Short mmCIF file of N, CA, C and O and ligand atoms in Angstrom, two decimals:
data_model
loop_
_atom_site.label_atom_id
_atom_site.label_comp_id
_atom_site.label_asym_id
_atom_site.label_seq_id
_atom_site.Cartn_x
_atom_site.Cartn_y
_atom_site.Cartn_z
N MET A 23 65.76 -0.69 16.06
CA MET A 23 65.34 -2.25 16.58
C MET A 23 65.11 -1.90 18.16
O MET A 23 66.24 -1.94 18.68
N LYS A 24 64.42 -2.18 18.87
CA LYS A 24 64.29 -1.91 20.46
C LYS A 24 64.84 -3.36 20.89
O LYS A 24 64.87 -4.62 20.25
N LYS A 25 65.85 -3.24 22.01
CA LYS A 25 66.68 -4.15 22.65
C LYS A 25 65.25 -4.98 23.40
O LYS A 25 64.78 -4.76 24.04
N THR A 26 65.12 -6.26 22.85
CA THR A 26 64.04 -7.37 23.45
C THR A 26 64.51 -8.13 24.50
O THR A 26 65.72 -8.96 24.07
N VAL A 27 63.88 -8.25 25.35
CA VAL A 27 63.97 -9.42 26.58
C VAL A 27 63.21 -10.52 26.59
O VAL A 27 62.07 -10.34 26.60
N LEU A 28 63.75 -11.44 26.71
CA LEU A 28 62.61 -12.83 26.85
C LEU A 28 62.58 -13.42 28.26
O LEU A 28 63.90 -13.89 28.27
N THR A 29 61.39 -13.69 28.60
CA THR A 29 61.51 -14.73 29.79
C THR A 29 60.31 -15.51 29.91
O THR A 29 59.42 -15.31 29.04
N PHE A 30 60.44 -16.60 30.73
CA PHE A 30 59.57 -17.70 30.91
C PHE A 30 58.90 -17.82 32.16
O PHE A 30 60.09 -17.86 33.20
N GLY A 31 57.78 -18.33 32.32
CA GLY A 31 57.79 -18.95 34.02
C GLY A 31 55.72 -19.28 33.73
O GLY A 31 55.35 -19.00 33.03
N THR A 32 55.57 -19.83 34.90
CA THR A 32 54.28 -20.19 35.03
C THR A 32 53.52 -19.20 35.75
O THR A 32 52.64 -18.89 35.70
N PHE A 33 54.35 -18.34 36.77
CA PHE A 33 53.54 -17.23 37.18
C PHE A 33 52.26 -17.65 38.02
O PHE A 33 51.33 -17.16 37.84
N ASP A 34 52.20 -18.35 38.79
CA ASP A 34 50.88 -19.47 39.24
C ASP A 34 50.88 -18.93 41.00
O ASP A 34 51.89 -18.85 41.41
N VAL A 35 49.89 -18.02 41.26
CA VAL A 35 49.34 -17.45 42.92
C VAL A 35 50.40 -16.30 42.80
O VAL A 35 51.81 -16.70 43.55
N PHE A 36 50.53 -15.74 41.62
CA PHE A 36 51.56 -14.51 41.35
C PHE A 36 52.11 -14.01 42.78
O PHE A 36 51.05 -13.25 43.27
N HIS A 37 53.07 -13.57 43.11
CA HIS A 37 53.93 -13.22 44.07
C HIS A 37 55.11 -12.19 43.78
O HIS A 37 55.39 -12.04 42.69
N VAL A 38 55.69 -11.51 45.14
CA VAL A 38 56.67 -10.63 44.81
C VAL A 38 57.94 -11.07 44.23
O VAL A 38 58.26 -10.42 43.74
N GLY A 39 58.42 -12.09 44.24
CA GLY A 39 59.35 -13.02 43.54
C GLY A 39 59.18 -12.71 41.86
O GLY A 39 59.84 -12.68 41.36
N HIS A 40 57.94 -13.14 41.72
CA HIS A 40 57.55 -13.25 40.28
C HIS A 40 57.59 -11.59 39.51
O HIS A 40 58.19 -11.09 38.92
N LEU A 41 57.26 -10.70 40.53
CA LEU A 41 56.96 -9.27 40.31
C LEU A 41 58.77 -8.81 39.65
O LEU A 41 59.01 -8.09 38.73
N ARG A 42 59.61 -9.26 41.12
CA ARG A 42 60.99 -8.36 41.12
C ARG A 42 61.47 -8.91 40.00
O ARG A 42 62.25 -8.44 39.11
N ILE A 43 61.41 -10.60 39.98
CA ILE A 43 62.21 -11.12 38.36
C ILE A 43 61.66 -10.16 36.84
O ILE A 43 62.57 -9.90 36.06
N LEU A 44 60.43 -10.15 37.12
CA LEU A 44 60.29 -9.46 35.70
C LEU A 44 60.50 -7.62 35.69
O LEU A 44 61.09 -7.29 34.55
N GLN A 45 60.71 -7.29 36.77
CA GLN A 45 61.30 -5.77 36.69
C GLN A 45 62.66 -5.91 36.40
O GLN A 45 62.80 -5.21 35.53
N ARG A 46 63.42 -6.60 37.02
CA ARG A 46 65.13 -6.54 36.83
C ARG A 46 65.00 -7.29 35.36
O ARG A 46 65.84 -6.59 34.75
N ALA A 47 64.19 -8.06 35.11
CA ALA A 47 64.36 -8.24 33.61
C ALA A 47 63.99 -7.33 32.93
O ALA A 47 64.61 -6.95 31.46
N SER A 48 63.29 -6.56 32.85
CA SER A 48 62.79 -5.22 31.90
C SER A 48 63.88 -4.32 31.68
O SER A 48 63.77 -3.53 31.05
N GLU A 49 64.41 -3.98 32.87
CA GLU A 49 65.45 -3.34 32.63
C GLU A 49 67.12 -3.83 32.08
O GLU A 49 67.83 -2.81 31.50
N LEU A 50 66.95 -4.86 31.74
CA LEU A 50 68.07 -5.27 30.71
C LEU A 50 67.89 -4.87 29.35
O LEU A 50 68.63 -5.10 28.38
N GLY A 51 66.64 -4.36 29.15
CA GLY A 51 66.35 -3.87 27.62
C GLY A 51 65.17 -2.72 27.61
O GLY A 51 65.21 -2.40 28.27
N GLU A 52 64.71 -2.54 26.03
CA GLU A 52 63.45 -1.79 25.92
C GLU A 52 62.43 -2.65 25.91
O GLU A 52 60.98 -1.94 26.03
N ARG A 53 62.31 -3.99 25.77
CA ARG A 53 60.86 -4.08 25.77
C ARG A 53 61.16 -5.79 26.13
O ARG A 53 61.86 -6.55 26.23
N LEU A 54 60.02 -5.94 26.95
CA LEU A 54 60.01 -7.33 27.98
C LEU A 54 58.86 -8.09 27.47
O LEU A 54 57.39 -7.90 27.40
N ILE A 55 59.16 -9.40 26.76
CA ILE A 55 58.08 -10.26 26.29
C ILE A 55 58.08 -11.83 27.10
O ILE A 55 59.18 -12.06 27.73
N VAL A 56 56.98 -12.05 27.73
CA VAL A 56 57.04 -13.24 28.61
C VAL A 56 56.19 -14.05 27.75
O VAL A 56 55.26 -14.32 27.53
N GLY A 57 56.81 -15.41 28.03
CA GLY A 57 56.34 -16.79 27.90
C GLY A 57 55.44 -17.54 29.21
O GLY A 57 55.90 -17.58 29.92
N ILE A 58 54.28 -17.29 28.64
CA ILE A 58 53.37 -17.93 30.28
C ILE A 58 53.22 -19.46 29.83
O ILE A 58 52.42 -20.15 29.25
N SER A 59 53.78 -20.55 30.94
CA SER A 59 53.36 -21.76 30.66
C SER A 59 52.31 -22.30 30.62
O SER A 59 51.69 -21.93 31.70
N THR A 60 51.52 -23.14 29.79
CA THR A 60 50.74 -23.40 29.82
C THR A 60 50.20 -24.26 30.57
O THR A 60 50.96 -24.89 31.42
N ASP A 61 48.64 -24.80 30.90
CA ASP A 61 48.39 -25.65 32.03
C ASP A 61 49.25 -26.70 31.81
O ASP A 61 49.67 -27.92 32.56
N HIS A 62 48.84 -27.20 30.08
CA HIS A 62 49.52 -28.46 29.99
C HIS A 62 50.83 -28.87 30.06
O HIS A 62 51.13 -30.08 30.66
N LEU A 63 51.60 -27.63 29.77
CA LEU A 63 53.25 -28.12 30.34
C LEU A 63 53.24 -28.07 31.69
O LEU A 63 54.46 -28.94 31.72
N ASN A 64 52.57 -27.53 32.27
CA ASN A 64 52.61 -27.67 34.01
C ASN A 64 52.65 -29.31 34.45
O ASN A 64 53.06 -29.41 35.46
N ILE A 65 51.30 -29.64 33.85
CA ILE A 65 51.28 -31.02 34.20
C ILE A 65 52.40 -32.13 33.78
O ILE A 65 52.92 -32.83 34.76
N GLN A 66 53.02 -31.73 32.53
CA GLN A 66 54.07 -32.50 32.02
C GLN A 66 55.48 -32.51 33.21
O GLN A 66 56.07 -33.20 33.53
N LYS A 67 55.40 -31.06 33.45
CA LYS A 67 56.66 -30.53 34.50
C LYS A 67 56.55 -30.87 35.65
O LYS A 67 57.70 -31.43 36.53
N LYS A 68 55.35 -30.65 36.31
CA LYS A 68 55.20 -30.86 37.64
C LYS A 68 54.09 -31.67 38.18
O LYS A 68 53.86 -32.24 39.51
N GLY A 69 53.47 -32.72 37.10
CA GLY A 69 52.61 -33.62 37.60
C GLY A 69 50.87 -33.05 38.33
O GLY A 69 50.30 -33.73 38.69
N ARG A 70 51.20 -31.87 38.11
CA ARG A 70 49.76 -31.43 38.31
C ARG A 70 49.10 -29.80 37.79
O ARG A 70 50.63 -29.39 37.31
N PRO A 71 48.05 -29.71 37.69
CA PRO A 71 47.94 -28.31 37.19
C PRO A 71 47.93 -27.37 38.04
O PRO A 71 47.85 -27.18 39.04
N PRO A 72 48.45 -25.84 37.42
CA PRO A 72 48.46 -24.79 38.55
C PRO A 72 47.31 -24.56 39.22
O PRO A 72 46.12 -24.81 38.53
N VAL A 73 47.21 -23.51 40.23
CA VAL A 73 46.09 -23.24 40.78
C VAL A 73 45.40 -22.25 39.60
O VAL A 73 44.25 -22.54 40.01
N TYR A 74 45.66 -21.55 39.21
CA TYR A 74 45.08 -20.59 38.17
C TYR A 74 45.24 -20.79 36.70
O TYR A 74 46.27 -21.51 35.94
N HIS A 75 44.06 -21.20 36.14
CA HIS A 75 44.53 -21.41 34.76
C HIS A 75 45.50 -20.39 33.75
O HIS A 75 45.18 -19.06 34.22
N GLN A 76 45.59 -20.81 32.97
CA GLN A 76 46.45 -20.35 32.21
C GLN A 76 45.78 -18.36 31.46
O GLN A 76 46.86 -17.79 31.44
N ASP A 77 44.71 -18.53 31.29
CA ASP A 77 43.95 -17.42 30.59
C ASP A 77 44.20 -16.42 31.83
O ASP A 77 44.64 -15.04 31.46
N GLU A 78 44.22 -16.79 33.07
CA GLU A 78 44.30 -15.72 34.18
C GLU A 78 45.57 -15.22 34.34
O GLU A 78 45.73 -14.41 34.79
N ARG A 79 46.50 -16.35 34.49
CA ARG A 79 47.99 -16.12 34.71
C ARG A 79 48.62 -15.02 33.66
O ARG A 79 49.39 -14.34 33.95
N MET A 80 48.10 -15.55 32.43
CA MET A 80 48.49 -14.48 31.21
C MET A 80 47.92 -13.24 31.23
O MET A 80 48.54 -12.10 31.50
N GLU A 81 46.38 -12.88 32.03
CA GLU A 81 46.08 -11.77 32.17
C GLU A 81 46.41 -10.79 33.04
O GLU A 81 46.96 -9.77 33.23
N ILE A 82 46.86 -11.51 34.06
CA ILE A 82 48.09 -11.10 35.41
C ILE A 82 49.11 -10.21 34.90
O ILE A 82 49.49 -9.06 34.88
N VAL A 83 50.02 -11.03 34.21
CA VAL A 83 51.18 -10.57 33.63
C VAL A 83 51.13 -9.98 32.82
O VAL A 83 52.03 -8.46 32.73
N ALA A 84 50.06 -9.85 31.63
CA ALA A 84 49.99 -8.73 30.71
C ALA A 84 49.84 -7.40 31.29
O ALA A 84 49.81 -6.35 30.75
N ALA A 85 49.13 -7.34 32.65
CA ALA A 85 48.72 -6.16 33.16
C ALA A 85 49.70 -5.70 33.44
O ALA A 85 49.81 -4.15 34.13
N LEU A 86 50.67 -5.98 33.84
CA LEU A 86 52.25 -5.36 34.51
C LEU A 86 52.62 -4.35 33.73
O LEU A 86 53.14 -4.21 32.37
N LYS A 87 53.05 -3.39 34.30
CA LYS A 87 53.78 -1.90 33.73
C LYS A 87 54.98 -2.29 32.92
O LYS A 87 55.40 -1.91 31.98
N CYS A 88 55.36 -3.11 33.94
CA CYS A 88 56.99 -3.63 33.22
C CYS A 88 57.07 -4.68 31.85
O CYS A 88 58.09 -5.03 31.42
N VAL A 89 55.73 -5.27 31.83
CA VAL A 89 55.63 -6.39 30.55
C VAL A 89 55.00 -5.62 29.39
O VAL A 89 54.14 -5.07 29.38
N ASP A 90 56.03 -5.74 28.05
CA ASP A 90 55.03 -5.47 26.80
C ASP A 90 54.37 -6.55 26.27
O ASP A 90 53.71 -5.89 25.03
N GLY A 91 54.46 -7.48 26.56
CA GLY A 91 53.77 -8.43 25.66
C GLY A 91 53.95 -10.05 26.07
O GLY A 91 54.78 -10.53 26.96
N VAL A 92 52.72 -10.94 25.91
CA VAL A 92 53.13 -12.22 26.44
C VAL A 92 52.41 -13.37 25.38
O VAL A 92 51.58 -12.74 24.25
N PHE A 93 52.54 -14.30 25.56
CA PHE A 93 52.57 -15.56 24.44
C PHE A 93 52.63 -16.95 25.66
O PHE A 93 53.09 -16.48 26.31
N PHE A 94 51.87 -18.03 24.99
CA PHE A 94 51.91 -19.18 25.71
C PHE A 94 53.18 -19.82 25.47
O PHE A 94 53.83 -20.33 24.49
N GLU A 95 53.74 -20.20 26.43
CA GLU A 95 54.91 -21.27 26.10
C GLU A 95 54.59 -22.72 26.07
O GLU A 95 53.91 -23.13 26.87
N GLU A 96 54.29 -23.61 25.08
CA GLU A 96 53.58 -24.23 25.04
C GLU A 96 54.42 -26.01 25.64
O GLU A 96 54.09 -27.00 25.67
N SER A 97 55.79 -25.67 25.20
CA SER A 97 56.57 -26.83 25.62
C SER A 97 57.90 -26.24 25.57
O SER A 97 58.78 -25.13 25.05
N LEU A 98 58.82 -26.74 26.46
CA LEU A 98 60.14 -26.61 27.19
C LEU A 98 61.13 -26.29 25.68
O LEU A 98 61.93 -25.48 25.52
N GLU A 99 60.92 -27.43 24.75
CA GLU A 99 61.91 -27.49 23.67
C GLU A 99 61.73 -26.31 22.58
O GLU A 99 62.60 -26.38 21.83
N LEU A 100 60.55 -25.79 22.70
CA LEU A 100 60.50 -24.80 21.75
C LEU A 100 61.15 -23.31 21.77
O LEU A 100 61.00 -22.41 21.14
N LYS A 101 61.91 -23.47 22.85
CA LYS A 101 62.89 -21.99 22.86
C LYS A 101 63.31 -21.37 21.88
O LYS A 101 63.16 -20.08 21.68
N PRO A 102 63.80 -22.41 21.12
CA PRO A 102 64.63 -21.57 20.19
C PRO A 102 63.79 -20.58 19.29
O PRO A 102 64.24 -19.76 18.57
N GLN A 103 62.72 -21.75 18.59
CA GLN A 103 61.29 -21.11 18.09
C GLN A 103 61.23 -19.49 18.52
O GLN A 103 60.79 -18.66 17.79
N TYR A 104 60.79 -19.58 19.87
CA TYR A 104 60.23 -18.81 20.66
C TYR A 104 61.45 -17.42 20.41
O TYR A 104 60.79 -16.16 20.25
N ILE A 105 62.69 -17.72 20.87
CA ILE A 105 63.63 -16.74 20.69
C ILE A 105 63.97 -15.86 19.45
O ILE A 105 63.88 -14.68 19.25
N ARG A 106 63.60 -16.81 18.32
CA ARG A 106 63.53 -16.18 17.04
C ARG A 106 62.10 -15.47 16.28
O ARG A 106 62.14 -14.40 16.01
N GLU A 107 61.03 -15.78 16.97
CA GLU A 107 59.71 -15.35 16.60
C GLU A 107 60.06 -14.00 16.95
O GLU A 107 59.53 -12.92 16.54
N HIS A 108 60.13 -13.64 18.08
CA HIS A 108 60.39 -12.55 18.86
C HIS A 108 61.54 -11.81 19.20
O HIS A 108 61.89 -10.34 19.69
N GLN A 109 62.34 -12.37 18.05
CA GLN A 109 63.65 -11.57 18.08
C GLN A 109 64.39 -11.07 19.53
O GLN A 109 64.98 -9.84 19.36
N ALA A 110 64.11 -12.16 20.28
CA ALA A 110 64.96 -11.63 21.40
C ALA A 110 66.64 -11.22 21.66
O ALA A 110 67.17 -12.17 20.86
N ASP A 111 66.88 -10.23 22.11
CA ASP A 111 68.54 -10.26 22.22
C ASP A 111 68.93 -10.73 23.46
O ASP A 111 70.25 -11.26 23.79
N VAL A 112 68.07 -10.72 24.52
CA VAL A 112 68.24 -11.20 25.76
C VAL A 112 67.53 -12.36 26.56
O VAL A 112 66.01 -12.24 26.36
N LEU A 113 67.77 -13.69 27.02
CA LEU A 113 67.12 -14.52 27.58
C LEU A 113 67.45 -14.37 28.91
O LEU A 113 68.51 -14.66 29.47
N VAL A 114 66.13 -14.31 29.92
CA VAL A 114 66.25 -14.17 31.32
C VAL A 114 65.43 -15.38 31.90
O VAL A 114 64.37 -15.56 31.91
N MET A 115 66.31 -15.75 32.83
CA MET A 115 65.62 -16.59 34.01
C MET A 115 65.92 -16.54 35.25
O MET A 115 67.33 -16.17 35.66
N GLY A 116 65.44 -16.91 36.34
CA GLY A 116 65.96 -16.87 37.42
C GLY A 116 67.09 -18.14 38.03
O GLY A 116 67.10 -19.52 36.69
N ASP A 117 67.87 -17.97 38.91
CA ASP A 117 68.81 -18.60 38.82
C ASP A 117 68.47 -20.18 39.48
O ASP A 117 69.59 -21.40 39.38
N ASP A 118 67.18 -20.55 39.82
CA ASP A 118 67.10 -21.80 39.90
C ASP A 118 67.09 -22.36 38.67
O ASP A 118 67.38 -23.71 38.61
N TRP A 119 67.14 -21.99 37.21
CA TRP A 119 67.91 -22.40 36.09
C TRP A 119 68.78 -22.36 35.67
O TRP A 119 69.25 -22.62 34.41
N GLN A 120 69.81 -21.90 36.31
CA GLN A 120 71.16 -21.77 36.23
C GLN A 120 71.78 -23.07 35.20
O GLN A 120 71.73 -24.27 35.50
N GLY A 121 72.44 -22.46 33.95
CA GLY A 121 72.75 -23.26 33.11
C GLY A 121 72.19 -23.76 32.43
O GLY A 121 72.74 -24.40 31.20
N LYS A 122 70.91 -24.23 32.64
CA LYS A 122 69.89 -24.99 31.47
C LYS A 122 69.76 -24.63 30.26
O LYS A 122 69.46 -25.10 29.69
N PHE A 123 70.05 -23.22 30.13
CA PHE A 123 69.72 -22.25 28.91
C PHE A 123 71.15 -22.09 28.29
O PHE A 123 70.83 -21.18 27.35
N ASP A 124 71.83 -22.82 28.38
CA ASP A 124 73.15 -22.08 28.05
C ASP A 124 73.52 -22.15 26.59
O ASP A 124 74.00 -21.76 25.95
N GLU A 125 73.09 -23.47 26.12
CA GLU A 125 72.90 -23.85 25.18
C GLU A 125 72.81 -23.03 23.87
O GLU A 125 72.60 -22.58 22.85
N PHE A 126 71.53 -21.80 24.29
CA PHE A 126 70.98 -21.07 23.29
C PHE A 126 71.79 -19.43 23.42
O PHE A 126 70.87 -18.73 22.80
N GLY A 127 72.92 -19.55 23.96
CA GLY A 127 73.87 -18.55 23.75
C GLY A 127 74.34 -18.49 22.69
O GLY A 127 74.82 -16.85 22.39
N ASP A 128 74.22 -18.92 21.43
CA ASP A 128 74.23 -18.70 19.98
C ASP A 128 73.65 -17.90 19.35
O ASP A 128 73.41 -17.32 18.14
N LEU A 129 72.08 -17.83 20.07
CA LEU A 129 70.84 -17.26 19.69
C LEU A 129 70.84 -15.66 19.98
O LEU A 129 70.54 -14.68 19.72
N CYS A 130 70.98 -15.49 21.21
CA CYS A 130 70.83 -14.42 22.15
C CYS A 130 71.50 -14.28 23.58
O CYS A 130 72.28 -15.52 23.82
N LYS A 131 72.19 -13.50 24.18
CA LYS A 131 72.51 -13.62 25.48
C LYS A 131 71.78 -14.26 26.68
O LYS A 131 70.80 -13.86 26.61
N VAL A 132 72.23 -15.06 27.46
CA VAL A 132 71.49 -15.95 28.50
C VAL A 132 71.82 -15.11 29.83
O VAL A 132 73.32 -15.36 30.07
N VAL A 133 71.05 -14.83 30.73
CA VAL A 133 71.38 -14.15 31.71
C VAL A 133 70.18 -15.04 32.84
O VAL A 133 69.38 -15.03 32.57
N TYR A 134 71.24 -15.19 34.00
CA TYR A 134 70.38 -15.68 35.26
C TYR A 134 70.41 -14.69 36.21
O TYR A 134 71.38 -14.49 36.65
N LEU A 135 68.98 -14.62 36.96
CA LEU A 135 68.91 -13.26 37.63
C LEU A 135 68.98 -14.19 39.02
O LEU A 135 67.72 -15.18 39.33
N PRO A 136 69.34 -13.63 40.08
CA PRO A 136 68.78 -14.63 41.58
C PRO A 136 67.56 -14.45 42.02
O PRO A 136 67.03 -13.70 41.62
N ARG A 137 67.10 -15.38 42.49
CA ARG A 137 65.52 -15.28 43.07
C ARG A 137 65.69 -14.54 44.08
O ARG A 137 66.49 -14.44 44.65
N THR A 138 64.28 -14.08 44.35
CA THR A 138 64.08 -13.54 45.93
C THR A 138 63.90 -14.78 46.65
O THR A 138 63.20 -15.36 46.50
N PRO A 139 64.64 -14.30 47.83
CA PRO A 139 64.76 -15.68 48.81
C PRO A 139 63.41 -15.55 49.82
O PRO A 139 62.51 -14.60 49.78
N ALA A 140 63.14 -16.85 49.74
CA ALA A 140 62.29 -16.82 51.15
C ALA A 140 60.57 -17.09 50.66
O ALA A 140 59.92 -16.43 51.31
N ILE A 141 60.59 -16.96 49.11
CA ILE A 141 59.17 -17.06 48.75
C ILE A 141 59.27 -17.96 47.34
O ILE A 141 59.89 -17.95 46.63
N SER A 142 57.80 -18.71 47.43
CA SER A 142 57.54 -19.26 46.08
C SER A 142 55.88 -19.87 46.36
O SER A 142 55.46 -19.91 47.66
N THR A 143 55.59 -20.21 45.48
CA THR A 143 53.91 -20.77 45.13
C THR A 143 53.79 -21.55 46.05
O THR A 143 52.65 -21.96 46.96
N THR A 144 54.95 -22.56 45.96
CA THR A 144 54.50 -23.96 46.92
C THR A 144 54.65 -23.61 48.16
O THR A 144 53.42 -23.96 48.94
N GLU A 145 55.42 -22.58 48.86
CA GLU A 145 55.35 -22.26 50.22
C GLU A 145 54.04 -21.41 50.48
O GLU A 145 53.57 -21.74 51.10
N VAL A 146 53.43 -20.70 49.50
CA VAL A 146 51.84 -19.98 49.68
C VAL A 146 50.88 -20.93 49.88
O VAL A 146 50.19 -20.59 50.77
N ILE A 147 51.02 -21.97 48.98
CA ILE A 147 49.77 -22.78 48.76
C ILE A 147 50.13 -23.63 50.40
O ILE A 147 48.98 -23.47 50.78
N GLU A 148 51.36 -23.83 50.61
CA GLU A 148 51.36 -25.06 52.05
C GLU A 148 50.65 -23.77 53.26
O GLU A 148 50.11 -24.44 54.07
N LYS A 149 51.56 -22.73 53.56
CA LYS A 149 50.64 -21.84 54.28
C LYS A 149 49.32 -21.51 54.54
O LYS A 149 48.37 -21.70 55.15
N ILE A 150 48.82 -21.35 53.36
CA ILE A 150 47.07 -21.12 53.23
C ILE A 150 46.71 -22.55 53.48
O ILE A 150 45.52 -22.55 54.46
N ARG A 151 47.22 -23.92 53.11
CA ARG A 151 46.66 -25.11 53.39
C ARG A 151 46.66 -25.31 54.89
O ARG A 151 45.36 -25.70 55.46
N ASP A 152 47.99 -25.05 55.75
CA ASP A 152 47.99 -24.83 56.93
C ASP A 152 46.86 -24.16 58.03
O ASP A 152 47.14 -23.47 58.76
N1 C2G B 3 61.35 -16.33 40.70
C1 C2G B 3 61.68 -15.69 41.43
N2 C2G B 3 62.06 -15.90 42.64
C2 C2G B 3 61.23 -16.59 43.49
C3 C2G B 3 60.28 -17.23 42.88
C4 C2G B 3 60.58 -17.41 41.14
O1 C2G B 3 62.86 -14.95 41.05
N3 C2G B 3 61.24 -16.46 44.84
C5 C2G B 3 61.59 -16.26 39.02
C6 C2G B 3 61.67 -17.56 38.61
O2 C2G B 3 63.03 -17.82 38.87
C7 C2G B 3 61.78 -17.76 37.31
C8 C2G B 3 59.77 -16.89 37.20
O3 C2G B 3 60.45 -16.51 38.90
O4 C2G B 3 62.46 -17.11 36.01
C9 C2G B 3 59.14 -17.61 37.13
O5 C2G B 3 58.92 -18.82 37.93
P1 C2G B 3 57.87 -20.06 37.95
O6 C2G B 3 56.47 -19.31 38.01
O7 C2G B 3 58.05 -20.93 39.04
O8 C2G B 3 58.45 -20.40 36.46
P2 C2G B 3 58.61 -21.98 36.07
O9 C2G B 3 57.42 -22.97 36.53
O10 C2G B 3 59.89 -22.52 36.94
O11 C2G B 3 58.68 -22.21 34.58
O12 C2G B 3 60.68 -22.40 30.37
C10 C2G B 3 60.98 -22.43 31.81
C11 C2G B 3 59.56 -22.29 32.61
O13 C2G B 3 58.37 -22.11 32.09
C12 C2G B 3 59.73 -21.91 33.93
#
């Protein structure tokens, strides 16, 4: 069985910080699966819909060389189910989520990778807006 890495994110207004975390996550195993937060989940989390529709965000992430599979993340509470369904060996998130998923340590290894500094979707949106 291939060592499977699982990660999650919105990946809205896709930028190099998103690319780098996916590339680094893929190096921790042989198969990288990515849960793309739905538009509905984003409205719950951030109070606004993403710039790009979930189908477009999924299409972009699915096209990356380092990504082997994608699915929609419908709810933050479904993490244990997603870990089991995809038979994940490692759960990877950026360190803005540090400690938040430690409770899943009994299902798989949990790793937080440092974020790429000085870039975020919010900053890109603000830069374009100005
Ligand atoms: N990221 C990064 N460097 C940046 C910006 C983002 O490494 N400069 C990482 C984040 O840490 C995260 C991933 O890219 O691991 C996706 O980031 P977002 O799209 O902002 O994801 P988020 O909305 O936080 O959704 O269940 C978890 C959530 O669905 C994560």
